[in-house]
Coordinates of C-alpha atoms in Angstrom, one line a residue:
M1 CA -38.1 -10.6 -38.3
S2 CA -37.5 -7.6 -36.0
S3 CA -34.1 -7.0 -37.6
I4 CA -35.7 -6.9 -41.1
I5 CA -38.2 -4.3 -40.0
Q6 CA -35.4 -2.4 -38.3
Y7 CA -33.6 -2.3 -41.6
F8 CA -36.8 -0.8 -43.2
S9 CA -37.1 1.8 -40.5
A10 CA -33.5 2.8 -40.7
G11 CA -33.6 3.0 -44.4
R12 CA -36.5 5.3 -44.7
Q13 CA -34.3 8.3 -45.2
S14 CA -31.0 6.9 -46.4
G15 CA -32.4 4.4 -48.9
K16 CA -29.6 1.9 -48.0
H17 CA -31.8 -1.0 -46.8
T18 CA -34.2 -1.6 -49.6
M19 CA -32.8 -5.0 -50.5
P20 CA -34.5 -6.9 -47.6
F21 CA -37.9 -5.9 -48.8
V22 CA -37.1 -6.7 -52.5
I23 CA -35.7 -10.1 -51.5
I24 CA -38.8 -10.9 -49.4
L25 CA -41.2 -9.7 -52.1
L26 CA -39.5 -11.6 -55.0
T27 CA -39.0 -14.8 -52.9
V28 CA -42.7 -14.9 -51.8
T29 CA -43.7 -14.2 -55.4
A30 CA -41.5 -17.0 -56.7
L31 CA -42.8 -19.5 -54.1
A32 CA -46.5 -18.6 -54.9
C33 CA -45.8 -19.0 -58.7
V34 CA -44.1 -22.4 -58.2
S35 CA -46.9 -23.5 -55.9
N36 CA -49.6 -22.7 -58.4
L37 CA -47.9 -24.2 -61.5
Y38 CA -46.2 -27.3 -60.1
L39 CA -48.1 -28.4 -57.0
P40 CA -51.3 -30.5 -57.4
A41 CA -54.6 -28.7 -56.6
D42 CA -55.2 -31.0 -53.6
S43 CA -51.9 -30.1 -52.0
A44 CA -52.0 -28.1 -48.8
L45 CA -49.3 -25.8 -50.2
H46 CA -51.0 -25.2 -53.5
V47 CA -51.9 -21.6 -54.3
S48 CA -55.0 -21.3 -56.4
T49 CA -55.2 -19.2 -59.5
Y50 CA -57.9 -17.2 -57.8
S51 CA -55.5 -16.4 -55.0
I52 CA -52.7 -15.5 -57.5
T53 CA -55.1 -13.0 -59.2
L54 CA -56.1 -11.6 -55.9
L55 CA -52.5 -11.2 -54.8
G56 CA -51.7 -9.5 -58.1
K57 CA -54.5 -7.0 -57.5
Y58 CA -53.1 -6.3 -54.1
L59 CA -49.7 -5.6 -55.5
C60 CA -51.2 -3.2 -58.0
Y61 CA -52.8 -1.4 -55.1
A62 CA -49.4 -1.4 -53.3
L63 CA -47.8 0.2 -56.3
L64 CA -50.6 2.8 -56.3
A65 CA -50.1 3.5 -52.6
L66 CA -46.4 4.0 -53.3
A67 CA -47.3 6.7 -55.8
V68 CA -49.5 8.5 -53.2
D69 CA -46.9 8.2 -50.5
I70 CA -44.3 9.8 -52.8
I71 CA -46.3 12.9 -53.2
W72 CA -48.0 13.1 -49.8
G73 CA -45.5 11.6 -47.4
Y74 CA -42.4 13.2 -48.9
C75 CA -43.7 16.5 -50.4
G76 CA -46.8 17.1 -48.2
I77 CA -49.2 17.3 -51.1
L78 CA -52.4 15.5 -50.2
S79 CA -53.7 14.3 -53.6
L80 CA -57.3 13.1 -53.7
G81 CA -57.2 12.5 -57.4
H82 CA -54.7 9.7 -58.0
G83 CA -57.6 7.5 -58.9
A84 CA -57.7 9.4 -62.1
F85 CA -54.2 8.6 -63.1
F86 CA -54.7 5.0 -62.1
A87 CA -57.9 4.7 -64.2
L88 CA -56.3 6.4 -67.3
G89 CA -53.5 3.9 -67.3
G90 CA -56.1 1.2 -66.9
Y91 CA -58.1 2.5 -69.8
A92 CA -55.0 2.6 -72.1
M93 CA -54.4 -1.1 -71.3
G94 CA -58.2 -1.9 -71.7
M95 CA -58.2 -0.3 -75.1
Y96 CA -55.4 -2.5 -76.3
L97 CA -57.0 -5.6 -74.9
M98 CA -60.3 -4.6 -76.7
R99 CA -58.5 -4.3 -80.0
Q100 CA -57.1 -7.8 -79.5
I101 CA -60.6 -9.3 -79.5
G102 CA -61.1 -8.6 -83.2
D103 CA -63.8 -10.7 -84.8
R104 CA -64.2 -12.9 -81.7
G105 CA -66.7 -10.4 -80.2
A106 CA -70.4 -10.9 -80.0
Y107 CA -71.0 -9.0 -83.2
G108 CA -68.0 -10.4 -85.1
N109 CA -66.8 -7.0 -86.2
P110 CA -63.0 -7.1 -86.7
D111 CA -62.5 -3.4 -86.3
L112 CA -65.0 -2.1 -83.8
P113 CA -65.4 -3.2 -80.2
D114 CA -68.8 -4.7 -79.4
F115 CA -70.1 -1.6 -77.5
M116 CA -69.4 0.6 -80.5
V117 CA -71.3 -1.8 -82.8
F118 CA -74.2 -1.8 -80.3
L119 CA -74.3 2.0 -80.1
G120 CA -74.2 2.3 -83.9
W121 CA -70.7 3.6 -84.4
K122 CA -69.6 3.3 -88.1
E123 CA -65.9 3.8 -87.7
L124 CA -63.2 3.7 -85.0
P125 CA -62.6 7.0 -83.2
W126 CA -59.2 8.7 -84.0
F127 CA -58.0 8.2 -80.4
W128 CA -58.4 4.4 -80.7
H129 CA -56.0 4.2 -83.6
G130 CA -52.6 2.7 -82.7
M131 CA -54.1 1.0 -79.6
D132 CA -53.8 -2.4 -81.2
Q133 CA -50.0 -2.1 -80.7
F134 CA -48.8 -3.1 -77.3
W135 CA -45.9 -0.7 -77.2
F136 CA -48.1 2.2 -78.2
A137 CA -50.8 1.4 -75.6
M138 CA -48.1 1.1 -72.9
L139 CA -46.7 4.5 -74.0
M140 CA -50.1 6.0 -73.6
A141 CA -50.6 4.4 -70.2
V142 CA -47.5 6.4 -69.0
L143 CA -47.8 9.5 -71.2
I144 CA -51.4 10.4 -70.6
P145 CA -51.4 10.4 -66.8
G146 CA -48.0 12.1 -66.8
L147 CA -49.1 14.8 -69.2
L148 CA -52.3 15.4 -67.2
A149 CA -50.3 15.6 -64.0
F150 CA -47.8 18.0 -65.6
V151 CA -50.5 20.4 -66.9
F152 CA -52.5 20.3 -63.6
G153 CA -49.4 20.6 -61.5
W154 CA -47.9 23.4 -63.6
L155 CA -51.1 25.5 -63.3
A156 CA -51.7 24.7 -59.6
F157 CA -48.2 24.9 -58.2
R158 CA -47.2 28.0 -60.1
S159 CA -50.3 29.6 -58.6
R160 CA -49.1 28.5 -55.2
V161 CA -52.3 26.6 -54.5
T162 CA -51.7 24.4 -51.4
G163 CA -53.3 22.6 -48.6
V164 CA -57.0 21.7 -48.6
Y165 CA -57.6 23.8 -51.7
L166 CA -55.3 21.7 -53.7
S167 CA -56.9 18.5 -52.3
I168 CA -60.3 19.8 -53.4
M169 CA -59.0 20.6 -56.9
T170 CA -57.5 17.1 -57.3
Q171 CA -60.8 15.6 -56.2
A172 CA -62.7 17.8 -58.6
L173 CA -60.4 16.6 -61.4
T174 CA -61.1 12.9 -60.9
Y175 CA -64.9 13.6 -60.5
A176 CA -65.0 15.5 -63.7
L177 CA -63.3 12.6 -65.5
L178 CA -65.8 10.2 -63.8
L179 CA -68.7 12.1 -65.3
A180 CA -67.0 12.4 -68.7
F181 CA -66.2 8.7 -69.0
F182 CA -69.8 7.7 -68.0
R183 CA -71.0 9.3 -71.3
N184 CA -71.4 6.8 -74.2
E185 CA -70.4 9.4 -76.8
M186 CA -66.9 9.6 -75.3
G187 CA -66.1 6.2 -76.9
F188 CA -64.9 4.4 -73.8
G189 CA -67.8 2.0 -73.2
G190 CA -69.9 4.3 -71.0
N191 CA -70.9 3.1 -67.6
N192 CA -70.1 -0.5 -68.5
G193 CA -66.5 0.3 -69.4
L194 CA -64.3 -2.1 -71.2
T195 CA -64.4 -5.9 -70.5
D196 CA -64.6 -9.4 -72.0
F197 CA -60.9 -9.4 -72.8
K198 CA -59.5 -12.5 -74.5
D199 CA -55.7 -12.3 -74.6
I200 CA -52.6 -10.2 -74.2
L201 CA -49.6 -10.5 -76.6
G202 CA -51.2 -13.6 -78.0
F203 CA -51.5 -15.4 -74.6
S204 CA -54.9 -16.2 -73.2
L205 CA -55.9 -14.2 -70.1
Q206 CA -57.7 -17.3 -68.8
S207 CA -54.6 -19.4 -68.7
D208 CA -53.0 -20.1 -65.4
T209 CA -49.6 -19.4 -66.9
T210 CA -50.6 -16.0 -68.0
R211 CA -52.2 -15.2 -64.6
V212 CA -49.0 -16.2 -62.9
S213 CA -46.8 -14.2 -65.3
L214 CA -48.9 -11.1 -64.7
F215 CA -48.6 -11.5 -61.0
A216 CA -44.8 -12.0 -61.2
L217 CA -44.5 -9.0 -63.5
T218 CA -46.4 -6.8 -61.1
A219 CA -44.2 -7.9 -58.2
L220 CA -41.1 -7.2 -60.3
V221 CA -42.4 -3.7 -61.3
L222 CA -43.2 -3.0 -57.6
A223 CA -39.7 -3.9 -56.6
V224 CA -38.1 -1.8 -59.3
V225 CA -40.3 1.3 -58.5
F226 CA -39.6 0.9 -54.8
V227 CA -35.8 0.9 -55.4
V228 CA -35.9 3.8 -57.9
S229 CA -38.2 5.8 -55.6
H230 CA -35.8 5.3 -52.7
K231 CA -32.8 6.4 -54.8
I232 CA -34.6 9.5 -56.0
L233 CA -35.9 10.5 -52.5
S234 CA -32.5 9.9 -51.0
S235 CA -30.7 12.1 -53.6
R236 CA -30.2 15.9 -53.5
F237 CA -33.6 16.2 -55.3
G238 CA -35.2 14.2 -52.5
K239 CA -33.6 16.4 -49.8
V240 CA -35.0 19.5 -51.5
V241 CA -38.4 17.9 -51.7
L242 CA -38.3 17.2 -47.9
A243 CA -37.3 20.8 -47.3
I244 CA -40.3 22.0 -49.4
R245 CA -42.6 19.7 -47.3
D246 CA -41.3 21.1 -44.0
A247 CA -40.8 24.7 -44.9
E248 CA -41.6 25.7 -48.5
S249 CA -41.3 29.4 -47.9
R250 CA -37.7 29.0 -46.6
A251 CA -36.8 26.7 -49.5
R252 CA -38.1 29.3 -51.9
F253 CA -36.3 32.1 -50.0
I254 CA -32.9 30.5 -50.4
G255 CA -33.4 30.2 -54.2
Y256 CA -35.1 26.9 -55.0
R257 CA -37.9 27.0 -57.6
T258 CA -40.2 24.9 -55.4
D259 CA -43.0 24.8 -58.0
R260 CA -40.7 22.9 -60.4
Y261 CA -39.7 20.3 -57.9
K262 CA -43.4 19.8 -57.0
V263 CA -44.5 19.5 -60.6
W264 CA -41.9 16.8 -61.5
L265 CA -42.5 14.8 -58.4
F266 CA -46.3 15.0 -59.1
V267 CA -45.6 13.8 -62.6
F268 CA -43.4 10.9 -61.4
S269 CA -46.1 9.9 -58.9
A270 CA -48.8 10.0 -61.6
V271 CA -46.7 7.9 -64.0
I272 CA -46.4 5.2 -61.3
A273 CA -50.2 5.3 -60.8
G274 CA -50.7 4.9 -64.5
I275 CA -48.4 1.8 -64.6
A276 CA -50.3 0.4 -61.6
G277 CA -53.6 0.8 -63.6
A278 CA -52.1 -0.8 -66.7
L279 CA -51.1 -3.9 -64.6
Y280 CA -54.4 -4.0 -62.8
V281 CA -56.8 -4.3 -65.8
P282 CA -55.6 -7.6 -67.4
Q283 CA -55.7 -9.2 -64.0
V284 CA -59.2 -8.2 -62.9
G285 CA -60.6 -8.3 -66.4
I286 CA -62.5 -5.0 -66.5
I287 CA -62.1 -1.2 -66.3
N288 CA -65.0 1.2 -65.9
P289 CA -65.7 4.8 -64.8
G290 CA -66.1 3.6 -61.2
E291 CA -62.3 3.6 -60.9
F292 CA -62.4 7.4 -61.2
S293 CA -64.6 7.6 -58.1
P294 CA -63.3 10.1 -55.5
I295 CA -64.0 7.4 -52.8
N296 CA -61.3 5.3 -54.4
S297 CA -58.8 8.1 -54.1
I298 CA -59.7 8.6 -50.5
E299 CA -59.1 4.9 -49.8
M300 CA -55.6 5.3 -51.2
V301 CA -54.8 7.9 -48.7
I302 CA -56.1 5.6 -45.9
W303 CA -53.8 2.8 -47.1
V304 CA -50.8 5.2 -46.8
A305 CA -52.0 6.6 -43.4
V306 CA -52.4 3.1 -42.0
G307 CA -49.0 1.9 -43.1
G308 CA -47.1 5.1 -42.3
R309 CA -46.6 8.0 -44.7
G310 CA -43.1 9.1 -45.6
T311 CA -41.7 5.6 -45.4
L312 CA -42.6 3.9 -48.8
I313 CA -42.6 0.5 -47.1
G314 CA -45.4 1.7 -44.9
A315 CA -47.6 2.5 -47.9
I316 CA -47.1 -1.0 -49.3
I317 CA -47.9 -2.6 -46.0
G318 CA -51.0 -0.4 -45.5
A319 CA -52.3 -1.2 -49.0
L320 CA -51.9 -5.0 -48.5
L321 CA -53.4 -5.0 -45.1
V322 CA -56.4 -2.8 -45.8
N323 CA -57.3 -4.5 -49.0
Y324 CA -57.0 -7.9 -47.5
A325 CA -59.3 -6.7 -44.7
K326 CA -61.7 -5.4 -47.3
T327 CA -61.8 -8.7 -49.1
R328 CA -62.7 -10.5 -45.8
F329 CA -65.0 -7.9 -44.4
T330 CA -67.1 -7.4 -47.6
A331 CA -67.7 -11.1 -47.7
I332 CA -69.3 -11.0 -44.3
L333 CA -70.8 -7.5 -44.0
P334 CA -70.5 -5.7 -47.4
E335 CA -72.8 -2.8 -46.4
A336 CA -70.7 -2.0 -43.4
W337 CA -67.3 -1.8 -45.1
L338 CA -67.3 2.0 -45.7
F339 CA -68.2 2.6 -42.0
A340 CA -65.4 0.3 -40.9
L341 CA -63.0 2.1 -43.3
G342 CA -64.0 5.5 -41.9
G343 CA -63.6 4.3 -38.4
L344 CA -60.2 2.9 -39.2
F345 CA -59.1 6.3 -40.6
V346 CA -60.3 8.1 -37.5
L347 CA -58.5 5.6 -35.2
V348 CA -55.2 5.9 -37.2
T349 CA -55.4 9.7 -37.1
L350 CA -56.0 9.8 -33.4
Y351 CA -53.8 6.9 -32.1
L352 CA -51.4 6.0 -34.9
P353 CA -50.4 9.3 -36.6
K354 CA -47.2 7.7 -37.9
G355 CA -48.9 4.4 -39.0
I356 CA -47.8 0.9 -38.4
V357 CA -44.2 1.5 -39.4
G358 CA -44.0 4.5 -37.1
L359 CA -45.5 2.6 -34.2
Y360 CA -43.0 -0.2 -34.6
T361 CA -40.1 2.2 -34.8
Q362 CA -41.4 3.9 -31.6
L363 CA -41.7 0.6 -29.7
L364 CA -38.3 -0.5 -30.9
S365 CA -36.7 2.7 -29.6
K366 CA -38.3 2.2 -26.2
R367 CA -36.9 -1.4 -26.0
Q368 CA -33.3 -0.3 -26.7
P369 CA -31.1 0.0 -23.6
P370 CA -30.1 3.5 -22.6
A371 CA -26.4 2.7 -23.3
T372 CA -27.2 1.8 -26.8
K373 CA -29.2 5.1 -27.4
E374 CA -26.3 7.1 -25.9
S375 CA -23.7 5.4 -28.1
E376 CA -25.9 6.0 -31.2
A377 CA -26.2 9.7 -30.2

């Protein structure tokens, strides 16, 4: 176990040791899927469909944390608005799933979702057209967050907005979208959002096989994004991004257009968040404006801080641990969770500035004999 984590720590800059994580992730996923589908419910090794859905949600959050770590840990941009990109990807998937309901809704209208019939809409809004096609909906789940990130990043980074001012702007962005999507006239279901989904690509969302397939797909996407992100951040592009994080003025002085690097990394991060949102919605069965809440975006930052920013693997570990703790804690003391989350962030900031992965790396270096350290030097 220690050798595997050592691989992770050593590979945080070089990107050479991503395979151990990928192998563990896919192996655990395969075992959970087999246990759910082929072991009897009374078996001690059986993984329930509820647990599969919960694990799938955790992996979506891990993918989202990865997106935040890419922009914050490697480029030093503290975004408090990634919840917006996540929710936009989720709404794109939700719109597709609503169109698949057809005349099986409560009002039996084959063209309009139930909430539109209830609100007295006579025809489908123009931005809903094409969302009955899976490929088009998935394109929108990637394109809309990416386009929003490009426009926002182009305006902000060319104006050299940095630090806390940029963080406030990203938080204002997601809050503005929260208020907009709450309005019934926007055509996205108002405060109730989109729900009561029936199937995806013709497969029932209530089926155990579909749930397991979505969980496996999420794990596969997480593995692919993890590997691709390591490759990008270990390339020449990634080295320039690190230089911008550590000394942007110097990078600009030697001729790099730092704003362009920041814009494209911001877009890449937003696209990952949109994909996470698209995978999240069919597994939880609902998407509403609450996903735009600034509190959610702040939680994402805490996941990364707990795991260790600038490591990728730390963001994933932090997302899994914090959300598992949230599931357990809210079942016992739901009102106290936000206080516990705030306390956790304070403790991590004061005593674990490099997160769990950084703490393990530090402890590992102390355990190494002096001769080993000198030979490595």
